[in-house]
């Protein structure tokens, strides 16, 4: 059996045709056609008023933080378990990232921990829809509103996820998505900021183009800002992908279903949780391994690699990273965030590429059980 990949997209002839058209015709008066079409289609899919195509999700979070006024002296609460791209933009704007603990089932931001982290310096809450899962947005919204805070949703990994009938990306005041090559919907590299807030949208549109007001043709920059735009060929691929979004998300859920069936009854392995009222798009099928087995994520990944199976580690707590070494907020989180530090050593992402077949998933599940020596 060929090596089984951890992640990868589903590219059809539609993406190829759109990209070729953008490369051949997407110039002169048609230069903005595909970005505009992609933004309109994406906004409709998520169910929001505005969508702004960008080079990455990180740039979207950066713009969102600036647009809501976060800056020096402010604090932004982020989950301790996430990729550093969720928290790095907080540093970009000169604010301080405060690491809250995660829920033991969803692995997403824990509301009680967020409340315990609030201070008079808190400007925003930045929940992450980890691996396609969802935090308790109703409780987060109630908490945010009661303290006059903004919610900036990191939906990088959650295209197609839902919470009580609302799509991921429509649950915060502003949200950002990733279209990295590993994601369910991809442009190779890229991102999208979405919002229903007209003021945030207008601010972002100026910030993303070196501080030029939208429609400016005289190059009269009103402030020093950023250059965050998505190339037309990438937008063309993204348009084709979002037109196939239901198909792509269904495929991801099908892959998870194969794993769930193959690992049914294996009590030592816990897969992604899907709380009542939510729909998990399962960007990454993730397995938490019973610590009693003694298989750290590094050891297990090495064993699976030896069997031709790629995997990835469950994210390390941000508070444990060298990047935040010695920071007061990291030291406090290390003492406080027991769930994050308990989960991190024992979790791995299993192969979740859209190209996987059921036989490959069954092989991964069988090999995982054999390595762990569990039924």
Short mmCIF file of C-alpha atoms in Angstrom, two decimals:
data_model
loop_
_atom_site.label_atom_id
_atom_site.label_comp_id
_atom_site.label_asym_id
_atom_site.label_seq_id
_atom_site.Cartn_x
_atom_site.Cartn_y
_atom_site.Cartn_z
CA UNK A 1 0.00 0.00 0.00
CA UNK A 2 1.30 3.49 -0.89
CA UNK A 3 2.15 5.91 1.92
CA UNK A 4 -1.03 7.36 3.37
CA UNK A 5 -0.99 11.19 3.53
CA UNK A 6 -2.10 13.26 6.49
CA UNK A 7 -3.87 15.99 4.48
CA UNK A 8 -4.53 17.18 0.97
CA UNK A 9 -7.26 18.74 -1.20
CA UNK A 10 -9.84 17.47 -3.67
CA UNK A 11 -9.20 19.24 -6.99
CA UNK A 12 -11.60 18.69 -9.89
CA UNK A 13 -11.64 19.79 -13.50
CA UNK A 14 -13.67 22.83 -12.44
CA UNK A 15 -10.75 24.23 -10.41
CA UNK A 16 -8.35 23.57 -13.28
CA UNK A 17 -10.63 25.29 -15.79
CA UNK A 18 -11.22 28.35 -13.58
CA UNK A 19 -7.50 28.70 -12.83
CA UNK A 20 -6.62 28.44 -16.51
CA UNK A 21 -9.21 31.07 -17.37
CA UNK A 22 -7.87 33.41 -14.68
CA UNK A 23 -4.31 32.93 -15.93
CA UNK A 24 -5.32 33.56 -19.53
CA UNK A 25 -8.02 36.20 -19.14
CA UNK A 26 -7.83 37.62 -15.60
CA UNK A 27 -6.04 40.83 -16.52
CA UNK A 28 -6.87 44.43 -17.45
CA UNK A 29 -10.56 45.12 -16.83
CA UNK A 30 -11.09 41.52 -15.63
CA UNK A 31 -8.29 41.61 -13.04
CA UNK A 32 -10.67 41.65 -10.07
CA UNK A 33 -13.36 39.35 -11.44
CA UNK A 34 -12.38 36.12 -9.71
CA UNK A 35 -11.62 37.69 -6.28
CA UNK A 36 -15.02 39.44 -6.34
CA UNK A 37 -16.84 36.28 -7.42
CA UNK A 38 -15.06 34.22 -4.79
CA UNK A 39 -15.90 36.73 -2.06
CA UNK A 40 -19.57 36.88 -3.07
CA UNK A 41 -19.93 33.10 -3.23
CA UNK A 42 -18.15 32.64 0.09
CA UNK A 43 -20.25 35.26 1.87
CA UNK A 44 -23.40 33.56 0.60
CA UNK A 45 -22.18 30.14 1.73
CA UNK A 46 -21.34 31.35 5.26
CA UNK A 47 -24.45 33.54 5.48
CA UNK A 48 -22.74 36.89 6.14
CA UNK A 49 -22.85 40.32 4.49
CA UNK A 50 -19.16 40.77 3.75
CA UNK A 51 -16.20 38.61 2.72
CA UNK A 52 -12.69 39.86 1.96
CA UNK A 53 -10.19 37.55 0.24
CA UNK A 54 -6.70 37.58 1.73
CA UNK A 55 -3.32 35.83 1.46
CA UNK A 56 -3.82 33.90 4.73
CA UNK A 57 -6.01 33.40 7.77
CA UNK A 58 -3.24 35.00 9.83
CA UNK A 59 -3.63 38.23 7.86
CA UNK A 60 -7.37 38.05 8.48
CA UNK A 61 -6.89 37.81 12.24
CA UNK A 62 -4.38 40.66 12.07
CA UNK A 63 -6.82 42.89 10.20
CA UNK A 64 -9.66 41.91 12.54
CA UNK A 65 -7.66 42.87 15.62
CA UNK A 66 -6.74 46.25 14.15
CA UNK A 67 -10.30 46.83 12.98
CA UNK A 68 -11.75 46.28 16.48
CA UNK A 69 -9.15 48.60 17.97
CA UNK A 70 -6.91 46.11 19.79
CA UNK A 71 -3.48 47.53 20.55
CA UNK A 72 -0.83 48.21 23.20
CA UNK A 73 -2.19 47.85 26.71
CA UNK A 74 -4.99 45.50 25.62
CA UNK A 75 -5.39 41.79 26.28
CA UNK A 76 -6.89 39.23 23.92
CA UNK A 77 -7.95 35.85 25.27
CA UNK A 78 -7.00 32.86 23.10
CA UNK A 79 -7.16 29.11 23.73
CA UNK A 80 -3.97 27.52 24.97
CA UNK A 81 -4.44 24.68 22.45
CA UNK A 82 -4.14 26.01 18.91
CA UNK A 83 -1.58 26.73 16.21
CA UNK A 84 0.52 29.81 16.97
CA UNK A 85 -1.06 31.66 14.01
CA UNK A 86 -4.14 32.21 16.19
CA UNK A 87 -2.15 34.15 18.76
CA UNK A 88 0.74 35.70 16.83
CA UNK A 89 -1.38 38.56 15.39
CA UNK A 90 -2.08 39.68 18.95
CA UNK A 91 1.63 40.47 19.18
CA UNK A 92 1.52 42.14 15.77
CA UNK A 93 -0.81 44.83 17.15
CA UNK A 94 1.15 45.23 20.38
CA UNK A 95 -1.49 43.62 22.60
CA UNK A 96 -0.99 40.75 25.04
CA UNK A 97 -2.22 37.20 24.41
CA UNK A 98 -3.77 35.56 27.48
CA UNK A 99 -4.00 31.78 27.24
CA UNK A 100 -7.25 30.24 28.55
CA UNK A 101 -7.89 26.55 29.01
CA UNK A 102 -9.90 24.32 26.68
CA UNK A 103 -12.90 22.07 27.20
CA UNK A 104 -11.97 18.44 27.79
CA UNK A 105 -14.44 17.16 25.18
CA UNK A 106 -14.47 19.72 22.36
CA UNK A 107 -10.81 20.77 22.87
CA UNK A 108 -12.03 24.32 22.17
CA UNK A 109 -12.04 27.42 24.38
CA UNK A 110 -13.58 26.78 27.81
CA UNK A 111 -16.00 29.54 28.80
CA UNK A 112 -15.34 29.29 32.54
CA UNK A 113 -11.61 29.64 31.93
CA UNK A 114 -12.21 32.66 29.71
CA UNK A 115 -14.26 34.30 32.46
CA UNK A 116 -11.47 33.66 34.97
CA UNK A 117 -9.00 35.37 32.60
CA UNK A 118 -11.01 38.58 32.16
CA UNK A 119 -9.48 41.84 33.34
CA UNK A 120 -10.23 45.50 32.74
CA UNK A 121 -7.65 45.31 29.93
CA UNK A 122 -9.46 42.58 27.97
CA UNK A 123 -10.41 43.86 24.51
CA UNK A 124 -11.52 40.70 22.67
CA UNK A 125 -12.01 36.94 22.87
CA UNK A 126 -10.49 34.89 20.06
CA UNK A 127 -11.99 31.36 20.04
CA UNK A 128 -10.64 28.73 17.64
CA UNK A 129 -12.82 26.14 15.89
CA UNK A 130 -10.19 23.48 16.48
CA UNK A 131 -9.95 20.71 13.86
CA UNK A 132 -13.52 21.59 12.81
CA UNK A 133 -14.96 21.49 16.33
CA UNK A 134 -16.85 24.31 18.01
CA UNK A 135 -16.78 25.96 21.45
CA UNK A 136 -19.96 26.98 23.26
CA UNK A 137 -20.66 30.12 21.25
CA UNK A 138 -23.93 30.93 23.02
CA UNK A 139 -22.12 31.14 26.35
CA UNK A 140 -19.18 32.99 24.82
CA UNK A 141 -21.52 35.55 23.27
CA UNK A 142 -23.34 36.11 26.53
CA UNK A 143 -20.02 36.59 28.33
CA UNK A 144 -18.62 38.90 25.64
CA UNK A 145 -21.75 41.05 25.48
CA UNK A 146 -21.91 41.42 29.25
CA UNK A 147 -18.37 42.83 29.26
CA UNK A 148 -18.52 44.84 26.02
CA UNK A 149 -16.02 42.57 24.23
CA UNK A 150 -15.63 41.58 20.60
CA UNK A 151 -15.45 37.96 19.45
CA UNK A 152 -12.93 37.30 16.70
CA UNK A 153 -13.57 33.77 15.44
CA UNK A 154 -10.64 31.76 14.12
CA UNK A 155 -12.52 29.47 11.74
CA UNK A 156 -9.36 28.47 9.85
CA UNK A 157 -10.06 24.76 10.24
CA UNK A 158 -13.85 24.74 10.25
CA UNK A 159 -15.30 25.48 6.83
CA UNK A 160 -18.69 23.77 6.79
CA UNK A 161 -19.02 23.34 10.56
CA UNK A 162 -22.24 24.56 12.15
CA UNK A 163 -23.50 25.59 15.58
CA UNK A 164 -27.27 25.63 16.11
CA UNK A 165 -27.94 26.33 12.45
CA UNK A 166 -25.28 28.99 11.95
CA UNK A 167 -22.14 28.35 9.95
CA UNK A 168 -18.66 28.59 11.38
CA UNK A 169 -17.51 32.11 10.58
CA UNK A 170 -20.91 33.62 11.33
CA UNK A 171 -20.61 33.21 15.10
CA UNK A 172 -18.18 36.00 15.95
CA UNK A 173 -18.26 39.72 15.27
CA UNK A 174 -15.62 39.01 12.65
CA UNK A 175 -13.99 35.74 11.56
CA UNK A 176 -11.14 34.45 9.44
CA UNK A 177 -10.66 31.28 7.39
CA UNK A 178 -7.62 29.52 5.96
CA UNK A 179 -7.27 28.08 2.45
CA UNK A 180 -3.89 26.47 3.02
CA UNK A 181 -3.22 23.41 0.86
CA UNK A 182 -4.13 21.12 3.75
CA UNK A 183 -7.58 22.61 4.29
CA UNK A 184 -10.97 21.27 3.18
CA UNK A 185 -11.30 24.23 0.81
CA UNK A 186 -7.99 25.43 -0.60
CA UNK A 187 -6.42 28.03 -2.82
CA UNK A 188 -2.91 26.69 -2.13
CA UNK A 189 -2.32 29.55 0.28
CA UNK A 190 -4.99 32.09 1.13
CA UNK A 191 -7.64 33.24 3.54
CA UNK A 192 -10.92 35.07 3.96
CA UNK A 193 -12.22 37.57 6.50
CA UNK A 194 -15.99 37.62 6.98
CA UNK A 195 -18.27 39.90 8.99
CA UNK A 196 -21.76 41.38 9.21
CA UNK A 197 -20.36 44.57 10.73
CA UNK A 198 -20.27 47.35 8.13
CA UNK A 199 -17.80 49.45 10.12
CA UNK A 200 -15.37 46.53 10.49
CA UNK A 201 -15.68 45.76 6.79
CA UNK A 202 -15.00 49.36 5.75
CA UNK A 203 -11.99 49.55 8.07
CA UNK A 204 -10.58 46.27 6.74
CA UNK A 205 -10.98 47.37 3.13
CA UNK A 206 -8.74 50.37 3.79
CA UNK A 207 -6.23 48.54 5.97
CA UNK A 208 -5.68 45.73 3.45
CA UNK A 209 -4.52 48.11 0.66
CA UNK A 210 -1.77 50.21 2.22
CA UNK A 211 -4.24 52.56 3.87
CA UNK A 212 -5.96 53.63 0.66
CA UNK A 213 -9.66 54.34 0.88
CA UNK A 214 -11.68 51.96 -1.33
CA UNK A 215 -12.09 53.51 -4.77
CA UNK A 216 -9.05 55.77 -4.43
CA UNK A 217 -7.36 56.19 -7.84
CA UNK A 218 -4.91 58.94 -6.87
CA UNK A 219 -2.74 56.88 -4.50
CA UNK A 220 -3.43 59.17 -1.57
CA UNK A 221 -2.73 56.85 1.32
CA UNK A 222 -4.54 57.97 4.45
CA UNK A 223 -2.42 55.87 6.84
CA UNK A 224 0.43 53.38 6.91
CA UNK A 225 -1.23 49.97 6.69
CA UNK A 226 -0.82 46.57 5.01
CA UNK A 227 -0.86 44.75 1.68
CA UNK A 228 -3.21 41.80 2.08
CA UNK A 229 -4.85 40.61 -1.13
CA UNK A 230 -5.43 37.24 -2.80
CA UNK A 231 -4.12 36.62 -6.33
CA UNK A 232 -6.78 36.12 -9.05
CA UNK A 233 -5.60 32.61 -10.01
CA UNK A 234 -5.84 31.54 -6.36
CA UNK A 235 -9.28 33.16 -6.10
CA UNK A 236 -10.39 31.25 -9.19
CA UNK A 237 -9.44 27.96 -7.53
CA UNK A 238 -11.22 29.11 -4.37
CA UNK A 239 -14.39 29.96 -6.28
CA UNK A 240 -14.52 26.47 -7.75
CA UNK A 241 -13.91 24.98 -4.31
CA UNK A 242 -16.65 26.96 -2.57
CA UNK A 243 -19.08 26.01 -5.34
CA UNK A 244 -18.30 22.41 -4.31
CA UNK A 245 -18.29 23.11 -0.56
CA UNK A 246 -21.15 20.80 0.38
CA UNK A 247 -19.52 17.96 -1.54
CA UNK A 248 -16.12 18.56 0.08
CA UNK A 249 -17.50 18.79 3.62
CA UNK A 250 -19.61 15.67 3.09
CA UNK A 251 -16.44 13.86 2.06
CA UNK A 252 -14.67 14.92 5.25
CA UNK A 253 -17.56 13.71 7.37
CA UNK A 254 -17.59 10.44 5.46
CA UNK A 255 -13.90 9.90 6.23
CA UNK A 256 -14.55 10.54 9.92
CA UNK A 257 -17.46 8.09 9.79
CA UNK A 258 -15.15 5.38 8.48
CA UNK A 259 -12.76 5.96 11.38
CA UNK A 260 -15.59 5.98 13.91
CA UNK A 261 -16.90 2.68 12.59
CA UNK A 262 -13.45 1.07 12.43
CA UNK A 263 -12.55 2.16 15.97
CA UNK A 264 -15.96 1.57 17.53
CA UNK A 265 -15.59 -0.02 20.95
CA UNK A 266 -11.90 0.85 21.32
CA UNK A 267 -12.21 2.66 24.62
CA UNK A 268 -8.54 3.63 24.76
CA UNK A 269 -8.96 5.91 21.70
CA UNK A 270 -11.17 9.01 21.81
CA UNK A 271 -12.04 10.77 18.53
CA UNK A 272 -13.33 14.30 17.88
CA UNK A 273 -16.50 15.23 19.77
CA UNK A 274 -19.66 16.61 18.17
CA UNK A 275 -21.92 18.21 20.81
CA UNK A 276 -25.69 18.27 20.32
CA UNK A 277 -26.74 21.11 18.06
CA UNK A 278 -23.42 21.26 16.24
CA UNK A 279 -22.03 19.84 13.00
CA UNK A 280 -18.32 19.09 12.94
CA UNK A 281 -16.69 19.27 9.52
CA UNK A 282 -13.76 17.16 10.80
CA UNK A 283 -10.91 18.91 9.02
CA UNK A 284 -8.57 16.63 10.96
CA UNK A 285 -9.62 13.31 12.44
CA UNK A 286 -7.94 13.46 15.83
CA UNK A 287 -7.30 10.69 18.31
CA UNK A 288 -6.66 11.16 22.01
CA UNK A 289 -4.84 8.08 23.36
CA UNK A 290 -5.33 6.82 26.90
CA UNK A 291 -2.20 7.96 28.79
CA UNK A 292 -2.16 4.66 30.66
CA UNK A 293 -0.90 3.01 27.46
CA UNK A 294 2.29 5.05 27.64
CA UNK A 295 2.29 6.07 23.96
CA UNK A 296 3.29 9.72 23.68
CA UNK A 297 2.31 11.44 20.44
CA UNK A 298 5.94 11.57 19.28
CA UNK A 299 6.45 7.87 19.89
CA UNK A 300 3.16 6.92 18.22
CA UNK A 301 3.80 9.12 15.18
CA UNK A 302 7.18 7.47 14.68
CA UNK A 303 5.63 4.01 14.89
CA UNK A 304 2.92 4.89 12.36
CA UNK A 305 5.46 6.49 10.04
CA UNK A 306 7.38 3.22 10.04
CA UNK A 307 4.21 1.60 8.73
CA UNK A 308 3.82 4.13 5.89
CA UNK A 309 1.22 6.26 7.67
CA UNK A 310 1.64 10.01 8.02
CA UNK A 311 0.25 11.79 11.09
CA UNK A 312 0.56 15.09 12.93
CA UNK A 313 0.82 15.94 16.62
CA UNK A 314 -2.03 17.41 18.59
CA UNK A 315 -1.08 21.06 19.07
CA UNK A 316 1.21 21.84 21.96
CA UNK A 317 -0.11 24.40 24.46
CA UNK A 318 0.96 27.86 23.37
CA UNK A 319 2.11 28.44 26.93
CA UNK A 320 4.66 25.64 26.51
CA UNK A 321 6.26 26.98 23.31
CA UNK A 322 9.75 28.50 23.23
CA UNK A 323 8.20 31.49 21.44
CA UNK A 324 6.45 32.47 24.69
CA UNK A 325 9.12 31.24 27.08
CA UNK A 326 9.36 33.32 30.22
CA UNK A 327 6.27 35.44 29.59
CA UNK A 328 4.15 36.06 32.65
CA UNK A 329 1.00 35.00 30.78
CA UNK A 330 2.61 31.71 29.70
CA UNK A 331 3.83 30.91 33.20
CA UNK A 332 0.38 31.60 34.61
CA UNK A 333 -1.25 29.41 31.95
CA UNK A 334 1.12 26.54 32.69
CA UNK A 335 -0.13 26.53 36.26
CA UNK A 336 -3.78 27.14 35.39
CA UNK A 337 -4.60 25.22 32.20
CA UNK A 338 -4.69 21.66 33.42
CA UNK A 339 -6.85 20.32 30.58
CA UNK A 340 -4.65 21.72 27.82
CA UNK A 341 -1.48 20.34 29.36
CA UNK A 342 -3.13 17.00 30.07
CA UNK A 343 -4.42 16.54 26.51
CA UNK A 344 -1.44 17.74 24.50
CA UNK A 345 1.05 14.87 25.04
CA UNK A 346 -1.35 12.12 23.96
CA UNK A 347 -3.11 13.37 20.83
CA UNK A 348 -2.40 12.84 17.15
CA UNK A 349 -4.10 13.81 13.89
CA UNK A 350 -4.76 10.75 11.75
CA UNK A 351 -4.66 10.79 7.93
CA UNK A 352 -7.55 12.99 6.82
CA UNK A 353 -6.78 13.83 3.19
CA UNK A 354 -9.81 14.20 0.96
CA UNK A 355 -8.39 11.59 -1.42
CA UNK A 356 -8.53 8.75 1.13
CA UNK A 357 -10.47 5.60 0.41
CA UNK A 358 -12.30 3.52 2.99
CA UNK A 359 -9.76 0.70 2.73
CA UNK A 360 -6.95 3.13 3.61
CA UNK A 361 -8.85 4.44 6.64
CA UNK A 362 -9.52 0.89 7.81
CA UNK A 363 -5.82 0.09 7.38
CA UNK A 364 -4.85 3.12 9.49
CA UNK A 365 -7.32 2.17 12.22
CA UNK A 366 -6.16 -1.45 12.23
CA UNK A 367 -2.50 -0.44 12.36
CA UNK A 368 -3.14 2.06 15.15
CA UNK A 369 -4.81 -0.63 17.25
CA UNK A 370 -2.02 -3.10 16.53
CA UNK A 371 0.67 -0.60 17.54
CA UNK A 372 -1.18 0.29 20.74
CA UNK A 373 -2.04 -3.38 21.37
CA UNK A 374 -5.72 -2.63 21.96
CA UNK A 375 -8.79 -4.42 20.66
#
